[in-house]
Short mmCIF file of C-alpha atoms and ligand atoms in Angstrom, two decimals:
data_model
loop_
_atom_site.label_atom_id
_atom_site.label_comp_id
_atom_site.label_asym_id
_atom_site.label_seq_id
_atom_site.Cartn_x
_atom_site.Cartn_y
_atom_site.Cartn_z
CA MET A 1454 28.44 39.68 1.76
CA SER A 1455 31.63 38.32 3.25
CA ALA A 1456 34.37 37.27 0.86
CA LEU A 1457 36.13 35.28 3.57
CA SER A 1458 34.76 33.70 6.70
CA ILE A 1459 36.83 31.62 9.10
CA GLN A 1460 35.25 29.72 11.97
CA ASP A 1461 37.22 28.20 14.84
CA ALA A 1462 40.24 27.35 12.69
CA GLU A 1463 42.65 24.94 14.39
CA LYS A 1464 46.11 23.90 13.27
CA ALA A 1465 48.84 22.26 15.33
CA TRP A 1466 52.45 21.60 14.44
CA GLY A 1467 53.33 18.80 16.86
CA SER A 1468 52.66 20.24 20.30
CA VAL A 1469 52.46 23.86 19.03
CA ARG A 1470 48.92 25.15 18.54
CA ALA A 1471 49.66 27.58 15.70
CA LEU A 1472 45.93 28.25 15.27
CA ALA A 1473 43.96 27.79 18.47
CA GLY A 1474 40.44 28.63 17.32
CA VAL A 1475 40.67 31.55 14.90
CA SER A 1476 37.43 33.20 13.79
CA LEU A 1477 37.49 36.06 11.32
CA THR A 1478 35.20 37.61 8.72
CA VAL A 1479 36.32 39.79 5.84
CA PRO A 1480 33.60 41.73 4.01
CA ALA A 1481 33.78 41.88 0.22
CA GLY A 1482 35.88 44.84 -0.93
CA ALA A 1483 37.63 45.28 2.44
CA LEU A 1484 41.30 45.22 3.32
CA VAL A 1485 41.86 43.45 6.64
CA ALA A 1486 45.27 43.35 8.31
CA VAL A 1487 46.16 40.40 10.51
CA LEU A 1488 48.63 41.90 12.96
CA GLY A 1489 50.64 39.95 15.49
CA PRO A 1490 54.13 39.25 16.81
CA SER A 1491 56.44 36.67 15.31
CA GLY A 1492 55.22 33.13 15.91
CA CYS A 1493 51.58 34.03 16.67
CA GLY A 1494 50.32 32.00 13.69
CA LYS A 1495 49.88 34.60 10.93
CA THR A 1496 51.67 32.64 8.22
CA THR A 1497 49.92 29.43 9.21
CA LEU A 1498 46.57 31.21 8.93
CA LEU A 1499 47.45 32.57 5.49
CA ARG A 1500 48.64 29.16 4.30
CA CYS A 1501 45.45 27.49 5.52
CA ILE A 1502 43.31 30.12 3.75
CA ALA A 1503 45.31 29.57 0.56
CA GLY A 1504 45.01 25.80 0.89
CA LEU A 1505 48.76 25.23 1.19
CA ASP A 1506 48.19 23.61 4.61
CA ARG A 1507 45.22 21.64 5.89
CA LEU A 1508 43.16 22.68 8.90
CA ASP A 1509 42.89 20.29 11.85
CA GLY A 1510 39.49 21.74 12.74
CA GLY A 1511 37.08 24.53 11.90
CA ARG A 1512 35.95 25.87 8.52
CA ILE A 1513 36.98 28.41 5.90
CA ARG A 1514 34.51 29.80 3.38
CA VAL A 1515 35.46 31.94 0.38
CA ASP A 1516 32.57 33.75 -1.33
CA ASP A 1517 30.17 31.58 0.67
CA ARG A 1518 31.70 28.36 -0.65
CA GLU A 1519 33.37 26.08 1.90
CA VAL A 1520 36.98 25.55 0.87
CA ALA A 1521 38.20 23.91 4.08
CA GLY A 1522 36.20 22.00 6.66
CA PRO A 1523 35.84 18.66 8.39
CA ARG A 1524 35.14 16.93 5.08
CA SER A 1525 36.46 19.37 2.51
CA HIS A 1526 39.83 20.63 1.32
CA VAL A 1527 39.58 22.46 -1.99
CA PRO A 1528 43.02 22.56 -3.66
CA THR A 1529 44.81 25.91 -3.86
CA HIS A 1530 44.33 26.45 -7.60
CA ARG A 1531 40.56 26.05 -7.28
CA ARG A 1532 40.07 28.52 -4.40
CA ARG A 1533 40.16 31.73 -6.51
CA ILE A 1534 42.76 33.14 -4.15
CA ALA A 1535 45.93 34.99 -5.15
CA LEU A 1536 48.98 35.24 -2.93
CA VAL A 1537 51.50 38.09 -2.96
CA PRO A 1538 54.58 36.77 -1.14
CA GLN A 1539 57.21 38.74 0.78
CA GLU A 1540 59.42 39.07 -2.24
CA GLY A 1541 57.49 39.17 -5.51
CA ALA A 1542 58.66 35.76 -6.76
CA LEU A 1543 58.25 36.85 -10.38
CA PHE A 1544 59.21 34.49 -13.19
CA PRO A 1545 62.72 35.76 -14.03
CA HIS A 1546 62.57 34.73 -17.71
CA LEU A 1547 59.21 36.45 -18.41
CA SER A 1548 58.62 40.14 -19.12
CA VAL A 1549 56.50 42.27 -16.79
CA ALA A 1550 53.47 41.91 -19.09
CA ASP A 1551 53.94 38.13 -19.40
CA ASN A 1552 54.30 37.78 -15.63
CA VAL A 1553 51.05 39.66 -15.12
CA GLY A 1554 49.23 37.79 -17.89
CA TYR A 1555 50.50 34.37 -16.81
CA GLY A 1556 47.35 33.18 -15.08
CA LEU A 1557 44.91 34.76 -17.56
CA ASP A 1558 43.05 33.07 -20.35
CA ARG A 1559 43.56 34.35 -23.88
CA ALA A 1560 40.34 36.38 -23.93
CA ALA A 1561 41.31 38.27 -20.76
CA ARG A 1562 44.82 38.92 -22.09
CA ARG A 1563 43.43 40.28 -25.36
CA GLY A 1564 40.82 42.29 -23.48
CA GLY A 1565 43.45 44.59 -22.05
CA ARG A 1566 43.38 43.36 -18.45
CA VAL A 1567 47.20 43.27 -18.26
CA ALA A 1568 47.49 46.96 -19.24
CA GLU A 1569 44.63 47.81 -16.89
CA VAL A 1570 46.23 46.32 -13.78
CA LEU A 1571 49.71 47.59 -14.71
CA ALA A 1572 48.19 51.08 -14.90
CA LEU A 1573 46.62 50.55 -11.47
CA VAL A 1574 50.05 49.92 -9.95
CA GLY A 1575 51.68 52.73 -11.96
CA LEU A 1576 53.80 50.52 -14.21
CA ASP A 1577 52.08 50.72 -17.58
CA ALA A 1578 55.26 52.09 -19.15
CA HIS A 1579 57.31 49.11 -17.90
CA HIS A 1580 55.37 46.26 -19.50
CA GLY A 1581 58.30 45.10 -21.68
CA ARG A 1582 60.95 45.06 -18.96
CA MET A 1583 62.39 41.93 -17.38
CA PRO A 1584 62.14 41.48 -13.57
CA HIS A 1585 65.89 42.06 -13.04
CA GLN A 1586 65.48 45.51 -14.63
CA LEU A 1587 63.06 46.56 -11.86
CA SER A 1588 63.65 47.87 -8.32
CA GLY A 1589 62.40 45.84 -5.36
CA GLY A 1590 59.38 48.14 -5.00
CA GLN A 1591 58.54 47.83 -8.69
CA GLN A 1592 58.78 44.04 -8.47
CA GLN A 1593 56.25 44.08 -5.64
CA ARG A 1594 53.95 46.24 -7.77
CA VAL A 1595 54.16 43.70 -10.58
CA ALA A 1596 53.43 40.91 -8.09
CA LEU A 1597 50.32 42.81 -6.97
CA ALA A 1598 49.25 43.41 -10.59
CA ARG A 1599 49.68 39.68 -11.27
CA ALA A 1600 47.52 38.87 -8.26
CA LEU A 1601 44.79 41.34 -9.28
CA ALA A 1602 44.73 40.33 -12.96
CA PRO A 1603 42.40 37.28 -12.83
CA ARG A 1604 40.01 39.10 -10.44
CA PRO A 1605 40.33 36.55 -7.62
CA SER A 1606 37.80 36.38 -4.79
CA LEU A 1607 40.58 37.17 -2.34
CA ILE A 1608 44.14 38.48 -2.37
CA LEU A 1609 46.50 37.41 0.41
CA LEU A 1610 49.48 39.68 1.08
CA ASP A 1611 52.25 38.14 3.19
CA GLU A 1612 54.37 40.98 4.66
CA PRO A 1613 54.70 42.34 1.11
CA PHE A 1614 56.71 45.41 2.10
CA SER A 1615 59.18 43.87 4.54
CA ALA A 1616 62.12 43.78 2.13
CA LEU A 1617 61.84 47.49 1.22
CA ASP A 1618 63.36 50.52 2.91
CA ALA A 1619 61.18 52.82 5.00
CA GLY A 1620 60.51 55.63 2.49
CA LEU A 1621 59.65 53.26 -0.33
CA ARG A 1622 57.51 51.17 1.98
CA ALA A 1623 55.24 54.11 2.89
CA GLU A 1624 54.77 55.09 -0.75
CA LEU A 1625 54.10 51.53 -1.89
CA ARG A 1626 51.62 50.97 0.95
CA ARG A 1627 49.54 53.92 -0.18
CA ASP A 1628 49.68 52.82 -3.82
CA VAL A 1629 48.77 49.24 -2.96
CA ARG A 1630 45.74 50.40 -1.03
CA THR A 1631 44.69 52.69 -3.88
CA ALA A 1632 45.08 49.89 -6.44
CA LEU A 1633 43.12 47.39 -4.31
CA ARG A 1634 40.31 49.93 -3.79
CA ALA A 1635 40.21 50.96 -7.44
CA ASP A 1636 39.86 47.33 -8.48
CA GLY A 1637 37.27 46.53 -5.79
CA ALA A 1638 39.50 43.71 -4.51
CA THR A 1639 39.17 41.99 -1.14
CA ALA A 1640 42.47 41.46 0.62
CA VAL A 1641 44.03 40.08 3.79
CA LEU A 1642 47.42 41.51 4.71
CA VAL A 1643 49.60 39.72 7.23
CA THR A 1644 52.10 41.87 9.10
CA HIS A 1645 53.91 42.29 12.41
CA ASP A 1646 54.25 46.04 11.72
CA GLN A 1647 51.58 47.97 13.63
CA ALA A 1648 52.10 51.21 11.68
CA GLU A 1649 51.52 49.29 8.47
CA ALA A 1650 48.33 47.65 9.75
CA LEU A 1651 46.91 50.89 11.19
CA SER A 1652 47.67 53.02 8.15
CA LEU A 1653 46.52 50.56 5.50
CA ALA A 1654 43.65 48.46 6.67
CA ASP A 1655 39.90 49.01 6.97
CA GLU A 1656 39.95 46.58 9.89
CA VAL A 1657 42.73 45.10 11.98
CA ALA A 1658 42.63 41.62 13.52
CA VAL A 1659 45.17 41.41 16.33
CA MET A 1660 46.54 37.88 16.79
CA ARG A 1661 48.27 36.43 19.81
CA ASP A 1662 49.20 32.79 20.49
CA GLY A 1663 47.04 31.40 17.70
CA ARG A 1664 43.94 33.47 18.49
CA VAL A 1665 42.37 36.71 17.28
CA VAL A 1666 42.26 38.74 20.49
CA GLN A 1667 40.63 41.84 18.99
CA MET A 1668 39.20 42.91 15.67
CA GLY A 1669 38.10 46.42 14.79
CA THR A 1670 38.86 49.56 12.83
CA PRO A 1671 42.39 50.92 13.23
CA THR A 1672 41.00 53.75 15.35
CA SER A 1673 39.09 51.50 17.73
CA VAL A 1674 41.97 49.05 18.13
CA TYR A 1675 44.34 51.93 18.91
CA ARG A 1676 42.00 53.97 21.11
CA THR A 1677 40.16 51.17 22.89
CA PRO A 1678 42.46 48.14 22.95
CA ALA A 1679 40.92 45.07 24.54
CA ASP A 1680 43.65 44.62 27.14
CA PRO A 1681 47.09 45.96 28.17
CA TRP A 1682 48.86 43.49 25.85
CA VAL A 1683 46.99 44.78 22.78
CA ALA A 1684 47.57 48.35 23.99
CA ALA A 1685 51.32 47.82 24.12
CA PHE A 1686 51.47 45.91 20.84
CA VAL A 1687 49.34 48.32 18.81
CA GLY A 1688 51.21 51.59 19.19
CA GLU A 1689 53.35 53.06 21.91
CA ALA A 1690 51.87 52.75 25.36
CA VAL A 1691 52.70 53.90 28.85
CA LEU A 1692 51.07 51.39 31.23
CA LEU A 1693 50.98 52.59 34.83
CA PRO A 1694 49.59 51.05 38.00
CA GLY A 1695 46.91 53.24 39.53
CA THR A 1696 43.73 53.46 41.54
CA ALA A 1697 40.30 54.03 40.06
CA ARG A 1698 38.08 56.16 42.30
CA GLN A 1699 34.79 57.77 41.28
CA GLY A 1700 35.55 57.76 37.60
CA GLN A 1701 39.10 59.06 38.02
CA ALA A 1702 42.38 57.19 37.62
CA GLU A 1703 45.05 58.25 40.10
CA THR A 1704 48.61 57.53 38.96
CA VAL A 1705 52.14 58.79 39.62
CA ALA A 1706 51.74 60.88 36.45
CA GLY A 1707 48.63 62.61 37.82
CA THR A 1708 44.90 62.02 37.79
CA ALA A 1709 42.68 61.72 34.73
CA PRO A 1710 39.07 60.77 34.01
CA ILE A 1711 38.55 57.14 33.04
CA LEU A 1712 36.78 56.48 29.76
CA PRO A 1713 33.15 55.45 30.44
CA ASP A 1714 32.34 51.97 31.71
CA ALA A 1715 35.96 50.91 31.97
CA VAL A 1716 35.93 49.97 35.68
CA ALA A 1717 33.71 50.04 38.75
CA ASP A 1718 33.33 53.19 40.86
CA SER A 1719 34.67 51.90 44.18
CA PRO A 1720 38.46 52.27 44.73
CA THR A 1721 40.01 49.58 42.59
CA PRO A 1722 43.61 48.85 41.64
CA VAL A 1723 43.93 49.33 37.88
CA THR A 1724 46.39 49.34 35.01
CA VAL A 1725 46.14 52.67 33.22
CA LEU A 1726 46.92 53.21 29.54
CA ILE A 1727 48.41 56.53 28.51
CA ARG A 1728 49.42 57.08 24.89
CA PRO A 1729 52.48 59.35 24.48
CA GLU A 1730 50.35 62.00 22.74
CA GLN A 1731 48.14 62.17 25.86
CA LEU A 1732 51.00 63.57 27.94
CA HIS A 1733 51.43 67.33 27.95
CA LEU A 1734 54.78 68.86 28.89
CA THR A 1735 55.30 72.46 29.98
CA VAL A 1736 58.03 74.45 31.66
CA PRO A 1737 57.50 74.32 35.48
CA ARG A 1738 56.59 78.03 35.82
CA GLN A 1739 53.59 77.44 33.50
CA ALA A 1740 52.55 74.19 35.19
CA PRO A 1741 48.77 73.75 35.06
CA PRO A 1742 46.97 72.37 38.14
CA GLY A 1743 47.38 68.64 38.57
CA SER A 1744 50.82 68.51 36.95
CA VAL A 1745 53.69 66.48 38.37
CA THR A 1746 57.34 67.41 37.95
CA ALA A 1747 59.81 65.33 35.99
CA THR A 1748 63.27 65.52 34.46
CA VAL A 1749 63.87 65.14 30.73
CA LEU A 1750 66.04 62.10 30.01
CA ARG A 1751 66.23 62.21 26.21
CA ARG A 1752 64.51 63.42 23.08
CA ASP A 1753 64.05 61.40 19.89
CA PHE A 1754 63.35 63.82 17.05
CA HIS A 1755 61.17 62.31 14.28
CA GLY A 1756 60.66 65.39 12.09
CA HIS A 1757 56.88 65.55 12.38
CA ASP A 1758 57.04 65.14 16.16
CA THR A 1759 59.39 64.40 19.02
CA LEU A 1760 59.28 61.64 21.59
CA THR A 1761 60.50 63.08 24.89
CA VAL A 1762 61.29 60.60 27.64
CA VAL A 1763 61.00 62.00 31.17
CA ARG A 1764 61.63 60.52 34.63
CA LEU A 1765 59.36 61.19 37.59
CA ALA A 1766 60.66 61.58 41.16
CA ASP A 1767 59.89 57.90 41.92
CA GLY A 1768 61.93 56.75 38.91
CA THR A 1769 58.98 56.02 36.58
CA GLU A 1770 59.84 56.80 32.96
CA LEU A 1771 57.20 58.21 30.61
CA ALA A 1772 57.35 58.92 26.88
CA ALA A 1773 55.53 62.05 25.72
CA ARG A 1774 54.90 62.87 22.07
CA THR A 1775 55.25 66.57 21.48
CA LEU A 1776 54.81 68.71 18.38
CA ASP A 1777 56.69 71.87 17.41
CA GLY A 1778 57.33 74.65 19.91
CA ASP A 1779 58.50 72.27 22.62
CA ASP A 1780 62.20 72.72 21.97
CA GLN A 1781 62.89 73.99 25.47
CA HIS A 1782 62.59 70.45 26.86
CA SER A 1783 66.24 69.49 26.49
CA PRO A 1784 67.82 66.61 28.42
CA GLY A 1785 68.32 67.49 32.09
CA ALA A 1786 65.57 70.15 32.12
CA GLU A 1787 62.78 70.12 34.69
CA VAL A 1788 59.30 69.87 33.18
CA ALA A 1789 55.72 69.68 34.37
CA VAL A 1790 53.77 66.65 33.10
CA ARG A 1791 50.01 66.46 32.86
CA ILE A 1792 47.65 63.88 31.38
CA ARG A 1793 45.66 65.78 28.76
CA ASP A 1794 42.45 63.75 28.55
CA ALA A 1795 40.54 60.65 29.57
CA VAL A 1796 42.40 57.36 29.85
CA LEU A 1797 41.55 53.67 29.58
CA ALA A 1798 42.00 51.46 32.62
CA TRP A 1799 41.66 47.74 33.32
CA PRO A 1800 41.32 46.03 36.69
CA ALA A 1801 44.90 45.21 37.74
CA ALA A 1802 45.95 41.64 37.01
P1 LIG B 3198 56.52 35.11 11.70
O1 LIG B 3198 56.00 36.52 11.72
O2 LIG B 3198 57.81 34.94 12.45
O3 LIG B 3198 56.54 34.49 10.34
P2 LIG B 3198 53.98 33.90 12.29
O4 LIG B 3198 53.10 34.73 13.14
O5 LIG B 3198 53.73 33.92 10.84
O6 LIG B 3198 55.49 34.25 12.59
P3 LIG B 3198 53.79 31.04 12.08
O7 LIG B 3198 54.89 30.97 11.07
O8 LIG B 3198 52.42 30.79 11.60
O9 LIG B 3198 53.84 32.42 12.87
O10 LIG B 3198 54.13 30.01 13.24
C1 LIG B 3198 53.28 29.75 14.35
C2 LIG B 3198 53.90 28.67 15.20
O11 LIG B 3198 53.90 27.43 14.49
C3 LIG B 3198 55.35 28.95 15.56
O12 LIG B 3198 55.56 28.45 16.86
C4 LIG B 3198 56.14 28.13 14.54
O13 LIG B 3198 57.39 27.75 15.05
C5 LIG B 3198 55.22 26.94 14.31
N1 LIG B 3198 55.32 26.42 12.92
C6 LIG B 3198 55.00 27.09 11.79
N2 LIG B 3198 55.16 26.30 10.70
C7 LIG B 3198 55.63 25.11 11.14
C8 LIG B 3198 56.00 23.88 10.50
N3 LIG B 3198 55.91 23.72 9.18
N4 LIG B 3198 56.46 22.88 11.29
C9 LIG B 3198 56.53 23.04 12.63
N5 LIG B 3198 56.17 24.15 13.31
C10 LIG B 3198 55.74 25.20 12.58
#
């Protein structure tokens, strides 16, 4: 069963088509991330789902009940939807427990639901605190607990981690996903952060200019993006012009097999996608066949891996993700570059 189903949603602000025919289905119990750049219509979509804005066209169903359509607009408080905003927006004069219990009837409050959801977000010991006595991350946990408490049909999360620093964000993301799963909740997360969408969601809907341009699991969206734009937006991408010939893509960075069915067999100009982890760097004396030489421009050390940017003889710059043991590739060094495995390619625009 789908908890949320959106069909051809349209919404214009003056001449701006914020939603230009959005269709999206969220299965019950799933966490779907809506990922897109600033201005693509994510917030508008969320507000229309919540009932804060009216659709111009299309339909929205929640738990198989139409809440927005040509002749219907169910008000927000009757949609069984909870919204977790960017910054918790807790009631400052209420304790943690009272914030969480705010929307519950007396029976649910007495039944221990407040303690249950506070335990899910790891804050059972903080029930008596006031919001100003909590860190930003803890406030977001309380906001999530408050959203979960009445067991809504759907939880909407609007960039809920954007105000937090990187370390805290990663920890809270994991805990939020665990809490949503443990409670069997269905959620839609809106974000412009691809790492957040890929690491958290069961499925990612990529939005561009008011449309969903691709929806799939994080792996499929990353590995088989629908077009070069999605490829570049979802993860780091090297996009090179090339020629497809008999199942091989020929580029300035070397030749690699093309993933099945990507393009026709006759020589065709293509745009080739290479992810940084698909580029292998070696010292020139160990260069495997098919390598091309390059010069290291810079290295960005990330702890778990390193992004090494190299320049080919024709000036093309490539970013290669390398793991440990590659320390010899310091700036200025000559290296041999090879594409490790099969690549995606699209007919050139
Ligand atoms: P961001 O990540 O920056 O919040 P977004 O993807 O959420 O962006 P929206 O806020 O939905 O995008 O905006 C989509 C388009 O609609 C933008 O061009 C925006 O300027 C416009 N827009 C949004 N809300 C309104 C409004 N209330 N009045 C007029 N135009 C609006």
